[in-house]
Amino acid sequence: MAEDSWILQYATQLGIKGNFYTGLNRLIKTQWSWTDGSPLDYTKWAPGTVFHDAAFDQAETVCTSTGGHLTSIHSDEENAFVLSLTHMGIEYRNEKQLTWIGLRKPNYPANATWAWTDGSKVDYFNWAPGKPENITGLQDCAQMYTDSLDKNPVRDTDFKRWNDVQCSLTMRAYVCKEAALH
């Protein structure tokens, strides 16, 4: 408990307001650990902290319930930041092990225009080669390849890029983004 209080006090001294990342990851679906690999022996979860996979609409609902939206991405730097929050360093085996971002075609099939859930301008794309493809005709939400099909991500041309998938799929991760505090 004292360590938790110290972290809060230190963050306050640094001028950090609101939520911040402490280095905790869920590398295995049922197990949390610190980024240095040490086991988790204490938790003080905030109300509403999510411990389950979610479909796109479920993830967006969680984000809006805390005052945000699924993340919008407007630059290579933002893309790299989102990757840093969700990259687990594993070889993924299926698309459900990847990460939702807030990009979707909200009025599909009447309108096939991509839009961010936060309403911000779509001014940046980072599609993987050959994407979006909409093979099934139902792929109207976007995910980020936050892990690699190969132990060496450099060989995976999709790594760090986006893919279009069905919104009903459940992903292991998603990133919420709140408006900047001024």
Short mmCIF file of N, CA and C in Angstrom, two decimals, residues 2 40 43 53-54 68 70-71 80 82 96 99 101 107 109 147 158 160:
data_model
loop_
_atom_site.label_atom_id
_atom_site.label_comp_id
_atom_site.label_asym_id
_atom_site.label_seq_id
_atom_site.Cartn_x
_atom_site.Cartn_y
_atom_site.Cartn_z
N ALA A 2 1.96 1.23 0.74
CA ALA A 2 2.84 2.40 0.79
C ALA A 2 3.43 2.71 -0.58
N LEU A 40 3.09 -10.17 -10.17
CA LEU A 40 2.22 -9.18 -9.56
C LEU A 40 1.76 -9.72 -8.21
N THR A 43 -2.55 -5.58 -6.12
CA THR A 43 -3.32 -4.81 -7.09
C THR A 43 -4.30 -3.91 -6.38
N ASP A 53 -11.64 -9.57 -22.79
CA ASP A 53 -11.59 -9.20 -24.20
C ASP A 53 -12.91 -8.53 -24.57
N ALA A 54 -12.89 -7.76 -25.66
CA ALA A 54 -14.11 -7.04 -26.03
C ALA A 54 -14.24 -6.92 -27.53
N GLY A 68 -13.85 9.02 -22.60
CA GLY A 68 -13.02 9.01 -23.80
C GLY A 68 -13.68 8.26 -24.94
N LEU A 70 -12.37 5.02 -28.09
CA LEU A 70 -11.26 4.23 -28.62
C LEU A 70 -10.31 5.21 -29.29
N THR A 71 -9.03 4.92 -29.24
CA THR A 71 -8.03 5.89 -29.68
C THR A 71 -8.12 6.22 -31.17
N ALA A 80 3.14 4.78 -32.90
CA ALA A 80 4.19 4.13 -32.11
C ALA A 80 3.82 4.11 -30.62
N VAL A 82 0.73 4.06 -29.27
CA VAL A 82 -0.31 3.05 -29.06
C VAL A 82 0.32 1.66 -29.09
N LYS A 96 -7.57 -12.17 -33.05
CA LYS A 96 -8.17 -11.80 -31.76
C LYS A 96 -7.11 -11.44 -30.72
N THR A 99 -5.14 -5.57 -31.33
CA THR A 99 -5.64 -4.41 -30.59
C THR A 99 -6.62 -3.56 -31.40
N ILE A 101 -8.40 -0.17 -32.47
CA ILE A 101 -8.25 1.28 -32.49
C ILE A 101 -9.62 1.83 -32.88
N ASN A 107 -21.43 3.91 -40.97
CA ASN A 107 -22.68 3.78 -41.71
C ASN A 107 -22.59 2.74 -42.82
N PRO A 109 -23.21 -0.60 -44.82
CA PRO A 109 -22.67 -0.46 -46.17
C PRO A 109 -23.18 0.78 -46.92
N ASP A 147 1.47 -7.09 -32.37
CA ASP A 147 2.46 -8.15 -32.23
C ASP A 147 2.71 -8.75 -33.60
N ASP A 158 3.32 -6.54 -41.67
CA ASP A 158 2.08 -6.05 -41.07
C ASP A 158 2.30 -5.41 -39.70
N LYS A 160 2.88 -3.24 -36.62
CA LYS A 160 2.67 -1.80 -36.39
C LYS A 160 1.63 -1.19 -37.33
#
